[in-house]
mmCIF file with all atom_site columns, C-alpha atoms in Angstrom:
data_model
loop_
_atom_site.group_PDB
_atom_site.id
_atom_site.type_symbol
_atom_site.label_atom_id
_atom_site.label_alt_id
_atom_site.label_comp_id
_atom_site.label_asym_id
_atom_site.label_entity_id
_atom_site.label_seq_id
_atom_site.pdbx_PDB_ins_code
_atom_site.Cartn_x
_atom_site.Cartn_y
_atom_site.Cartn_z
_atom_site.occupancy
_atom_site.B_iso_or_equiv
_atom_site.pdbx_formal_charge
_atom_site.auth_seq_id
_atom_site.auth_comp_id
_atom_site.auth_asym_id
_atom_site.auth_atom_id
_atom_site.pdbx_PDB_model_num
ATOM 1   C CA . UNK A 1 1   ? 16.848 -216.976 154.194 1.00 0.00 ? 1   UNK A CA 1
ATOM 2   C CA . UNK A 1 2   ? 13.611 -218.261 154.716 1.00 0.00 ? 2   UNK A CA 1
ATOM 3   C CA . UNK A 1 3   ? 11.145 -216.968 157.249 1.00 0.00 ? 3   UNK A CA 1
ATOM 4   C CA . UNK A 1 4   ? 11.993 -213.631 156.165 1.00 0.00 ? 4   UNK A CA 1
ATOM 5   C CA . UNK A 1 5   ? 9.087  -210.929 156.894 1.00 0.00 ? 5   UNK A CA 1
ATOM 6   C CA . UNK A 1 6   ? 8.663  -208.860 153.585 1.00 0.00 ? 6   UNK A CA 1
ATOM 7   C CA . UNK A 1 7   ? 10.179 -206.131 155.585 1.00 0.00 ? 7   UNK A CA 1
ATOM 8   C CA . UNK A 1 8   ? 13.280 -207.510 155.487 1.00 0.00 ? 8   UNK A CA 1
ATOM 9   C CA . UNK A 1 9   ? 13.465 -206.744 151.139 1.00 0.00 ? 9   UNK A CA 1
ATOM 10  C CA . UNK A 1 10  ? 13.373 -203.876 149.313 1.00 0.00 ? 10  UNK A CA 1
ATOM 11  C CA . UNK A 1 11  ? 10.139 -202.842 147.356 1.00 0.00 ? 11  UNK A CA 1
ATOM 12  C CA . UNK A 1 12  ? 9.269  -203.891 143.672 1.00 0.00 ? 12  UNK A CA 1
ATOM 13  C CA . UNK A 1 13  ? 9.359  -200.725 143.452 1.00 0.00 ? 13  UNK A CA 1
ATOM 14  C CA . UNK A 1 14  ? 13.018 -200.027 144.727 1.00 0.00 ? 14  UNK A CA 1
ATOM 15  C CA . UNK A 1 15  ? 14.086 -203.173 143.111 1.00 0.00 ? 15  UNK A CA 1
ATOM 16  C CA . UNK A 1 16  ? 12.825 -201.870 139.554 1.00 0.00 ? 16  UNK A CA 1
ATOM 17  C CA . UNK A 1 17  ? 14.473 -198.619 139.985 1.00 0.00 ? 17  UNK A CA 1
ATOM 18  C CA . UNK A 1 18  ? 18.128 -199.903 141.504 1.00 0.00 ? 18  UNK A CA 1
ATOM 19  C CA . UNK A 1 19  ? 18.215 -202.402 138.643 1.00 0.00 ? 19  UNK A CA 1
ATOM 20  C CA . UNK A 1 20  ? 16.785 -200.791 135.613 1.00 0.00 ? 20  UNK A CA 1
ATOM 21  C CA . UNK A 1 21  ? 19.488 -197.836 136.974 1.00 0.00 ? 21  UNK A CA 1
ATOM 22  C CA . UNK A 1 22  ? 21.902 -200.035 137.416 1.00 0.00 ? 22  UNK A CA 1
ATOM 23  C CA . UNK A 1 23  ? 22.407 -201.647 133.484 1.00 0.00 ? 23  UNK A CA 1
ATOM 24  C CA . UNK A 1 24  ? 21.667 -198.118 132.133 1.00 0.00 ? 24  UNK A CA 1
ATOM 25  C CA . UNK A 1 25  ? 24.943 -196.928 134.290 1.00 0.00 ? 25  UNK A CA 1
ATOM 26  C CA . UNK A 1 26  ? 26.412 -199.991 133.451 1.00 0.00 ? 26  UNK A CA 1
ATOM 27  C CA . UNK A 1 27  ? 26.233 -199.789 129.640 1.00 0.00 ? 27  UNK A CA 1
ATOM 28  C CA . UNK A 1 28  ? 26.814 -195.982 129.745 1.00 0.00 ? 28  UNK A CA 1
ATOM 29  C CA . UNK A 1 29  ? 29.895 -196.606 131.119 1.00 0.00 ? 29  UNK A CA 1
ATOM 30  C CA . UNK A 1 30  ? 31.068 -198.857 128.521 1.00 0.00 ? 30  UNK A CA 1
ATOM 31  C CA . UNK A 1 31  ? 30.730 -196.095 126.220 1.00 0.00 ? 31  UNK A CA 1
ATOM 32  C CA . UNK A 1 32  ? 31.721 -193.442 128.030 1.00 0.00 ? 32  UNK A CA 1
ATOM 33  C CA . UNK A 1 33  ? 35.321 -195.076 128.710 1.00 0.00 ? 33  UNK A CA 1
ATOM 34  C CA . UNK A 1 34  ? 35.548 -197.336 125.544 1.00 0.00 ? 34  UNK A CA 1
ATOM 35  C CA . UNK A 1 35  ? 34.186 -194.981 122.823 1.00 0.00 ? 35  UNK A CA 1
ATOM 36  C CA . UNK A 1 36  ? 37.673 -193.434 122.476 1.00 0.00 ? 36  UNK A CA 1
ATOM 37  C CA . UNK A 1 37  ? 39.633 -196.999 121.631 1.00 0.00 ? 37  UNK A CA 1
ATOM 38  C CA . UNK A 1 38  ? 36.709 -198.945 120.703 1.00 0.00 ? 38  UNK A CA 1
ATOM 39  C CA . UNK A 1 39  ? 35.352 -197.189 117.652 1.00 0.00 ? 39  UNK A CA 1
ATOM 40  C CA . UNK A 1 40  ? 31.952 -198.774 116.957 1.00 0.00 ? 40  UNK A CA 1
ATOM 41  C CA . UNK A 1 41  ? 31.328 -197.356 120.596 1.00 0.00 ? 41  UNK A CA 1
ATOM 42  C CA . UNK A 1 42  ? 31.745 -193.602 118.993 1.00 0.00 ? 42  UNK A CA 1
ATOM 43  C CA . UNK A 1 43  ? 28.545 -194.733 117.074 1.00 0.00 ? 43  UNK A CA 1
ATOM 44  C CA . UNK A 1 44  ? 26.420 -194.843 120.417 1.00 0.00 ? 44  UNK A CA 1
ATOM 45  C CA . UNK A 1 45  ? 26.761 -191.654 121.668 1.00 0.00 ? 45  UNK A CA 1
ATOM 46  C CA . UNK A 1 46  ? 23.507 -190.373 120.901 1.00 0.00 ? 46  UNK A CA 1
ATOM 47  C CA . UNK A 1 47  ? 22.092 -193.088 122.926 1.00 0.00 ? 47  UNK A CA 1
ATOM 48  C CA . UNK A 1 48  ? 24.901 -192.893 125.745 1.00 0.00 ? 48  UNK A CA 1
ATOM 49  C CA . UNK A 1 49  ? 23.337 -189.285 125.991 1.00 0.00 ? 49  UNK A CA 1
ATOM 50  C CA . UNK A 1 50  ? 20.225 -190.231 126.084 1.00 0.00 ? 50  UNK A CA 1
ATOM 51  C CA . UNK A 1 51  ? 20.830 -192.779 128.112 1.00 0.00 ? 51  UNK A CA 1
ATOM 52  C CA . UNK A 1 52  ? 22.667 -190.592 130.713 1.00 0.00 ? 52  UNK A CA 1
ATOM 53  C CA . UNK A 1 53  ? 19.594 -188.299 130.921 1.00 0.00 ? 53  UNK A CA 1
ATOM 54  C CA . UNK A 1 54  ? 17.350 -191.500 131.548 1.00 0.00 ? 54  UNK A CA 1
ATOM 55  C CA . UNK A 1 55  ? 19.658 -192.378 134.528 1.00 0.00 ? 55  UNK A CA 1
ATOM 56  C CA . UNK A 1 56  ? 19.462 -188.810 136.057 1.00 0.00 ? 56  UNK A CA 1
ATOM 57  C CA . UNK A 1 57  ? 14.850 -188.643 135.775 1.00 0.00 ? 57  UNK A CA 1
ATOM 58  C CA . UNK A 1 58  ? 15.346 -192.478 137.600 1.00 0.00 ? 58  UNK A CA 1
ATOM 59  C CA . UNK A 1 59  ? 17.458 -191.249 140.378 1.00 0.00 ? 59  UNK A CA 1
ATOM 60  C CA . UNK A 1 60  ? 15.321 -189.019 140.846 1.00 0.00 ? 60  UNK A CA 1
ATOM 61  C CA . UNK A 1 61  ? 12.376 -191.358 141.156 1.00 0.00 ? 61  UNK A CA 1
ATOM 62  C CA . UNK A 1 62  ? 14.858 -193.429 143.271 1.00 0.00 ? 62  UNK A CA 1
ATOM 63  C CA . UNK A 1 63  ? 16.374 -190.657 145.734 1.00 0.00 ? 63  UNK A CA 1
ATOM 64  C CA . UNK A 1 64  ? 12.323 -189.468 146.169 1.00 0.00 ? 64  UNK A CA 1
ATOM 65  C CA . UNK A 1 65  ? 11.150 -193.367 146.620 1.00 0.00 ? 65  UNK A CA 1
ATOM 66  C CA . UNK A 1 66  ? 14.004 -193.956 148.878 1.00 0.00 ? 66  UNK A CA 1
ATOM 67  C CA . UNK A 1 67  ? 13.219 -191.040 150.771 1.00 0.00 ? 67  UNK A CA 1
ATOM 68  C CA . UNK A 1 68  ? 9.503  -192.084 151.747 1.00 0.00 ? 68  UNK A CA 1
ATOM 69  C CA . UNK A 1 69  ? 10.816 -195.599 151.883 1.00 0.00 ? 69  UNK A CA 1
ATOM 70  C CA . UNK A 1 70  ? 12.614 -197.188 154.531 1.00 0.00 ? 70  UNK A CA 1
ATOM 71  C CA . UNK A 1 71  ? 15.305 -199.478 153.450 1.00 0.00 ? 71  UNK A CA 1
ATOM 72  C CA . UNK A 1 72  ? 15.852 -202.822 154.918 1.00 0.00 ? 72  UNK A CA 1
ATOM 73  C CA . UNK A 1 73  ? 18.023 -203.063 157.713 1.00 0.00 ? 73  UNK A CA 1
ATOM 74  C CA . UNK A 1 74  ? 21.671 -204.547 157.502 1.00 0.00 ? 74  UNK A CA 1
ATOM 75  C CA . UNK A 1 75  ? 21.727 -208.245 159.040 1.00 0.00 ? 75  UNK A CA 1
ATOM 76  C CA . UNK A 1 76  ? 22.256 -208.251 162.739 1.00 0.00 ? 76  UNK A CA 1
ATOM 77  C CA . UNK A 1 77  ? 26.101 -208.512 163.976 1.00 0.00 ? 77  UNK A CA 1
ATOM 78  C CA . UNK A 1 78  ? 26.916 -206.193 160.554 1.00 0.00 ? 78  UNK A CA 1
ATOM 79  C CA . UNK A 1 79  ? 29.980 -203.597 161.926 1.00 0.00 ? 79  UNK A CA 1
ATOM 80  C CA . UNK A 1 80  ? 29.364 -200.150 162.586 1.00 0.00 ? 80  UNK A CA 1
ATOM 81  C CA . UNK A 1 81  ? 32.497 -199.440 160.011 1.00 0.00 ? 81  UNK A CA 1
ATOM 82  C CA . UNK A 1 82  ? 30.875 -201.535 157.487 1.00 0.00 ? 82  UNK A CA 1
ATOM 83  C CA . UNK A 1 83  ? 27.130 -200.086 157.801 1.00 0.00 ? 83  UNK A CA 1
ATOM 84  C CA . UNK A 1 84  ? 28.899 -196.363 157.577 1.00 0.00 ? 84  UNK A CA 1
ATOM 85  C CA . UNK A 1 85  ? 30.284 -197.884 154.208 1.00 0.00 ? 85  UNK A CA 1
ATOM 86  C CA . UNK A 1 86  ? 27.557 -198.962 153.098 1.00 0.00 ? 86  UNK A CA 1
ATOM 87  C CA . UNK A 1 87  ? 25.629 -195.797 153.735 1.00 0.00 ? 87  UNK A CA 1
ATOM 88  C CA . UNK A 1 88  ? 28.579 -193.896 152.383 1.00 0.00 ? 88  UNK A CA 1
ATOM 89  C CA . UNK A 1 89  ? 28.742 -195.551 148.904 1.00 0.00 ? 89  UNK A CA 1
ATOM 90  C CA . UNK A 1 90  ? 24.813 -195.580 148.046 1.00 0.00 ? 90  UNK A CA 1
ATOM 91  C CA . UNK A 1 91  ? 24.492 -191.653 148.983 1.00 0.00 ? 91  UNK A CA 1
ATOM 92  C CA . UNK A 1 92  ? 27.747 -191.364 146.988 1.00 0.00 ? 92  UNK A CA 1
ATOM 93  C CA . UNK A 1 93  ? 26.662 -194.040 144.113 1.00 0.00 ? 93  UNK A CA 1
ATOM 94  C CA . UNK A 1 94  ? 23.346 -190.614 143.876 1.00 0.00 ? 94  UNK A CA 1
ATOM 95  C CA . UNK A 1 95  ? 25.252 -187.858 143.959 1.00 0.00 ? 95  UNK A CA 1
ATOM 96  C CA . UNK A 1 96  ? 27.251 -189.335 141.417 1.00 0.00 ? 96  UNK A CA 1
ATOM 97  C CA . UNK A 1 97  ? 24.343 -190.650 139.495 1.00 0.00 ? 97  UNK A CA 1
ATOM 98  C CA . UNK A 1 98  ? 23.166 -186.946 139.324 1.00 0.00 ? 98  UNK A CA 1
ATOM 99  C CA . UNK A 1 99  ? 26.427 -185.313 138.999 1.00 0.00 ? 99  UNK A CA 1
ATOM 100 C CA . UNK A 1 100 ? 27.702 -187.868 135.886 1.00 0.00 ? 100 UNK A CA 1
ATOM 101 C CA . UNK A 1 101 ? 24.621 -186.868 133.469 1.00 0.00 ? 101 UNK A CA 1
ATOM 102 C CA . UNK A 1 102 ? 24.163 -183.110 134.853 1.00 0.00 ? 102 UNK A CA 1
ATOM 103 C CA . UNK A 1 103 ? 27.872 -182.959 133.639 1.00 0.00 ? 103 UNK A CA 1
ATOM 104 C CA . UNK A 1 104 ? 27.450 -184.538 130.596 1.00 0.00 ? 104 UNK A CA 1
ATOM 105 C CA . UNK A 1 105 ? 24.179 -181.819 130.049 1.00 0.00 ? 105 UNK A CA 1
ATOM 106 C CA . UNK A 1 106 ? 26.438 -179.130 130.867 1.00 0.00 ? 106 UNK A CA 1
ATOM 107 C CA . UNK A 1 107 ? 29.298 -180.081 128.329 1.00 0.00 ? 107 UNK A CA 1
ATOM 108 C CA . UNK A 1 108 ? 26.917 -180.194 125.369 1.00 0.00 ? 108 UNK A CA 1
ATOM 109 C CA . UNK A 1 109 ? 24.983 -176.777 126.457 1.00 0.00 ? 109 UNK A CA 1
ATOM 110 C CA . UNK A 1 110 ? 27.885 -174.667 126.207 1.00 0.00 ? 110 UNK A CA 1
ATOM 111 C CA . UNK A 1 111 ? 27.867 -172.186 123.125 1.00 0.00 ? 111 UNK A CA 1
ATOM 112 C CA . UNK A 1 112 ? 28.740 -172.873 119.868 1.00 0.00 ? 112 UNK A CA 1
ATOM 113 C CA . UNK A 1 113 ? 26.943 -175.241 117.079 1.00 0.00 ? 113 UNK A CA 1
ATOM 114 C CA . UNK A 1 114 ? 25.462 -178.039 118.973 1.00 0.00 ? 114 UNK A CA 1
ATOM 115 C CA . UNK A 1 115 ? 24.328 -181.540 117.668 1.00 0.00 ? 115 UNK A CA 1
ATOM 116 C CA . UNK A 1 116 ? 21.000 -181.482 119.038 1.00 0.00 ? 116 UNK A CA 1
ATOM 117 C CA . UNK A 1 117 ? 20.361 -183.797 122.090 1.00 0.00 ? 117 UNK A CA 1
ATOM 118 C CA . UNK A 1 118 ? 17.943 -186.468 121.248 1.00 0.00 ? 118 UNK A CA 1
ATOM 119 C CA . UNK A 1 119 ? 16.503 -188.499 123.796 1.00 0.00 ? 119 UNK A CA 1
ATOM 120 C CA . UNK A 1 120 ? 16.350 -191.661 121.637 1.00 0.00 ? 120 UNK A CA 1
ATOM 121 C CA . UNK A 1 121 ? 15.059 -189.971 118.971 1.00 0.00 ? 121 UNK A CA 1
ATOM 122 C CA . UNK A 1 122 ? 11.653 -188.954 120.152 1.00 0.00 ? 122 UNK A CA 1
ATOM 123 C CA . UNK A 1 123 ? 12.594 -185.336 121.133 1.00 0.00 ? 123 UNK A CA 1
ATOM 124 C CA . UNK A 1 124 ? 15.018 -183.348 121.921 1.00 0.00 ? 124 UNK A CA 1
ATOM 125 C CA . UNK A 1 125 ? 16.135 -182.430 125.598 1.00 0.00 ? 125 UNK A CA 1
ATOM 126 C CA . UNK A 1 126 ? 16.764 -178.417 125.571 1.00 0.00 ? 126 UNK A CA 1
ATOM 127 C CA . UNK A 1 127 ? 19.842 -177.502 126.201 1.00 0.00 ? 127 UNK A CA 1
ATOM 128 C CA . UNK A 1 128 ? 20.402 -175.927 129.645 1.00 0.00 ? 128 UNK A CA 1
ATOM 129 C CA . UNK A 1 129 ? 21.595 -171.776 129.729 1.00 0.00 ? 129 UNK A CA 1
ATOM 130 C CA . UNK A 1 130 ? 25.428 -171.669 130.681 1.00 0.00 ? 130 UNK A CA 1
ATOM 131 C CA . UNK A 1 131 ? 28.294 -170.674 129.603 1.00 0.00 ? 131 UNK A CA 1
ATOM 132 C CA . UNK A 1 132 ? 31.469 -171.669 128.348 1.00 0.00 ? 132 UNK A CA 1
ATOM 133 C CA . UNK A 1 133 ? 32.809 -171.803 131.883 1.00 0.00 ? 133 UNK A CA 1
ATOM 134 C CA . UNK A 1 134 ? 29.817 -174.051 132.446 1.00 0.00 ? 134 UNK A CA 1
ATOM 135 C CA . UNK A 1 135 ? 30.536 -176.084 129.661 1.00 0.00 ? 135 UNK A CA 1
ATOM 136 C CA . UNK A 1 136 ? 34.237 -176.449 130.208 1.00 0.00 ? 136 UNK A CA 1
ATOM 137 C CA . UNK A 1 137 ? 33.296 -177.272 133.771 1.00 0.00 ? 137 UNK A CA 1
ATOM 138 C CA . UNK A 1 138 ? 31.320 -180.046 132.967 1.00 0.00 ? 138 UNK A CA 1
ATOM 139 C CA . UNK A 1 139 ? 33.461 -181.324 130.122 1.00 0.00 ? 139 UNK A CA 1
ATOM 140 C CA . UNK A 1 140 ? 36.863 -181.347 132.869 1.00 0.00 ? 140 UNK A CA 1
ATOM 141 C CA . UNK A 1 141 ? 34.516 -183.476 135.463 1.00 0.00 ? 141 UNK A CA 1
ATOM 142 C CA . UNK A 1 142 ? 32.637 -185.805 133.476 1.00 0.00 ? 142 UNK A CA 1
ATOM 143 C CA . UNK A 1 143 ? 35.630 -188.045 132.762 1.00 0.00 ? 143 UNK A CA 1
ATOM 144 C CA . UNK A 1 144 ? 36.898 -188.526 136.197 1.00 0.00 ? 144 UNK A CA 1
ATOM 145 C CA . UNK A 1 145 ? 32.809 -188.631 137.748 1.00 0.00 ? 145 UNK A CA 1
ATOM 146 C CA . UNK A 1 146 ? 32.590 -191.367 135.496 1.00 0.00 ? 146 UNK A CA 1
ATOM 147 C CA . UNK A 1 147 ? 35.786 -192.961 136.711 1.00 0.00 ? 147 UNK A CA 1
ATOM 148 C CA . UNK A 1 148 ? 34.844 -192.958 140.007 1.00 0.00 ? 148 UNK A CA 1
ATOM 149 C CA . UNK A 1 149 ? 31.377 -194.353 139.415 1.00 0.00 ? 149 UNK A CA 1
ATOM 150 C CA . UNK A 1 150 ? 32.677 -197.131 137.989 1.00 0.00 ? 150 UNK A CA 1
ATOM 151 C CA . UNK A 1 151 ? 35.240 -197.836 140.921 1.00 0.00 ? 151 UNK A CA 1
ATOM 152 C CA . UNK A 1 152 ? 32.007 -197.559 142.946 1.00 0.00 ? 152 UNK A CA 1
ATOM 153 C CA . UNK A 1 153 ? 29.891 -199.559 140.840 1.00 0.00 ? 153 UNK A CA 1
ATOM 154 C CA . UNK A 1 154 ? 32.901 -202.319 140.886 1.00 0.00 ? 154 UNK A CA 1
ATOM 155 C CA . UNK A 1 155 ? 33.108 -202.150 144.888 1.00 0.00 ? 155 UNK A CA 1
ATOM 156 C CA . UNK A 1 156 ? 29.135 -202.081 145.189 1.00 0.00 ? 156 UNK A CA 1
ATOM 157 C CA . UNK A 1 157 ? 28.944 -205.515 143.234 1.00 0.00 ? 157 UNK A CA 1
ATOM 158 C CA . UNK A 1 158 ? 32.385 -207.039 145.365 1.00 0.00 ? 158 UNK A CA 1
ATOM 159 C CA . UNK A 1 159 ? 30.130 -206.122 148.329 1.00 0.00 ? 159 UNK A CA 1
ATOM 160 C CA . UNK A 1 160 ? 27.010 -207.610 146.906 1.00 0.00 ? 160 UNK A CA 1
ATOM 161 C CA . UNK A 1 161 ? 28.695 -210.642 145.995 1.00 0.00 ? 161 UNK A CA 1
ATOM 162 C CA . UNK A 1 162 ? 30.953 -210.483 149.093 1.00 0.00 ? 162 UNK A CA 1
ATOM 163 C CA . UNK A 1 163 ? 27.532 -210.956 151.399 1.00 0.00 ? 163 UNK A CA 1
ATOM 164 C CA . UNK A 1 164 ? 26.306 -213.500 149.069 1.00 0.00 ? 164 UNK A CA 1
ATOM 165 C CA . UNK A 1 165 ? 29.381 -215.948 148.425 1.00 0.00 ? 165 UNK A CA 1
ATOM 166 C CA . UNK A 1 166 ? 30.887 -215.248 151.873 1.00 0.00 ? 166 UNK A CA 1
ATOM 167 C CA . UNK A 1 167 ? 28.593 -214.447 154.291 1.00 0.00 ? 167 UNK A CA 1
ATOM 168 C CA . UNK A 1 168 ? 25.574 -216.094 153.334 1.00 0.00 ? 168 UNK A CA 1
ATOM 169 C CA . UNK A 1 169 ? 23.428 -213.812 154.478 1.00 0.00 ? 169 UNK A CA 1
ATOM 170 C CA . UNK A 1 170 ? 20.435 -211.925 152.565 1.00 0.00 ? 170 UNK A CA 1
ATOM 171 C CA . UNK A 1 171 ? 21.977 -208.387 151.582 1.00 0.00 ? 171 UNK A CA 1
ATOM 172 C CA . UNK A 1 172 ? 22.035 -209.281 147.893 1.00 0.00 ? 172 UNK A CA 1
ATOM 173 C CA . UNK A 1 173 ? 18.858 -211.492 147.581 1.00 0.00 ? 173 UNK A CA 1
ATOM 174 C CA . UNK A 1 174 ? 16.422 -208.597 149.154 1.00 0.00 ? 174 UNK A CA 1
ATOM 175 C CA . UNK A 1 175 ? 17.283 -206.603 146.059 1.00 0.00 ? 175 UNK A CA 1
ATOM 176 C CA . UNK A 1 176 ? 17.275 -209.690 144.180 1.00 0.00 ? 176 UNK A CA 1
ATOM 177 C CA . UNK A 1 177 ? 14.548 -211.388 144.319 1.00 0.00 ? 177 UNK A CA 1
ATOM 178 C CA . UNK A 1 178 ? 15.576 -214.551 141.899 1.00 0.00 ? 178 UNK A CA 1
ATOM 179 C CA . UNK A 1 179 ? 17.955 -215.412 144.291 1.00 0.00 ? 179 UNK A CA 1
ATOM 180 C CA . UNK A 1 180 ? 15.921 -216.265 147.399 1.00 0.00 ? 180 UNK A CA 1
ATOM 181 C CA . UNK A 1 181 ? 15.811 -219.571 148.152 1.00 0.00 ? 181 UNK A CA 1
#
């Protein structure tokens, strides 16, 4: 890994984003999926809202970084299946990043009496003008969105750790900088 050109990482600035992103998804869904069986999880949905509202101003920092920023290229010899893959699941890991919290927004928007969305107590986040369809619309995706974030999320960190334990190459340390040799 050495003799790398400082091309060949991501940005502080990416690497801030993808990881500050990543623990907030991370933790969200923990409560998200646990707060029905684990009930001190119920407790933390105020901040799993917040939270989820967090994620979705991030990526869109990220998606407009990433945009004017070039990413590093995939090591020399990587498949053409495997770089479509790749490229698949980050576009996919976005949309989904915007799709989980815009659903969750929906859900609690709908009409009716509404606990009023707090973004860690500071303020509170308007609601956003829809309807019940809205709002039901929301409420039926959100569950399996966040399902299928975090079979993404699980196959992003295989791959990570795949590259790193396996191939020995430097997909995982130029996004993690701690573990450059």
């Amino acid at each position: 890994m050495a003799g790398f050109s400082r091309g060949e990482y991501y940005s502080g600035v990416a690497i801030a984003f993808h990881w500050s992103i990543a623990v907030l998804v991370i933790v969200n869904l923990v409560i998200g999926i646990g707060h029905d069986a684990i009930p001190v999880l119920r407790s933390l949905m105020g901040a799993h809202k917040a939270i989820g509202i967090t994620v979705l101003l991030l990526t869109a920092g990220r998606v407009a970084w990433r945009l004017a920023h070039r990413p590093p290229a995939l090591p020399a010899g990587t498949p053409v299946w495997e770089k479509g893959v790749a490229h698949a699941t980050h576009w996919t890991l976005y949309l989904l990043m915007i799709a989980m919290p815009l659903t969750g927004w929906l859900m609690v928007s709908g009409p009716g009496p509404h606990r009023p969305l707090l973004w860690f107590g500071l303020f509170d986040v308007p609601t956003l003008p829809v309807g019940k369809g809205l709002a039901d619309l929301g409420h039926d995706a959100h569950g399996p969105i966040g399902w299928l974030m975090a079979a993404l999320v699980v196959l992003h960190i295989a791959a990570a750790l795949r590259h790193h334990l396996i191939l020995r190459d430097t997909v995982l340390t130029r996004m993690a900088p701690a573990l450059r040799r």
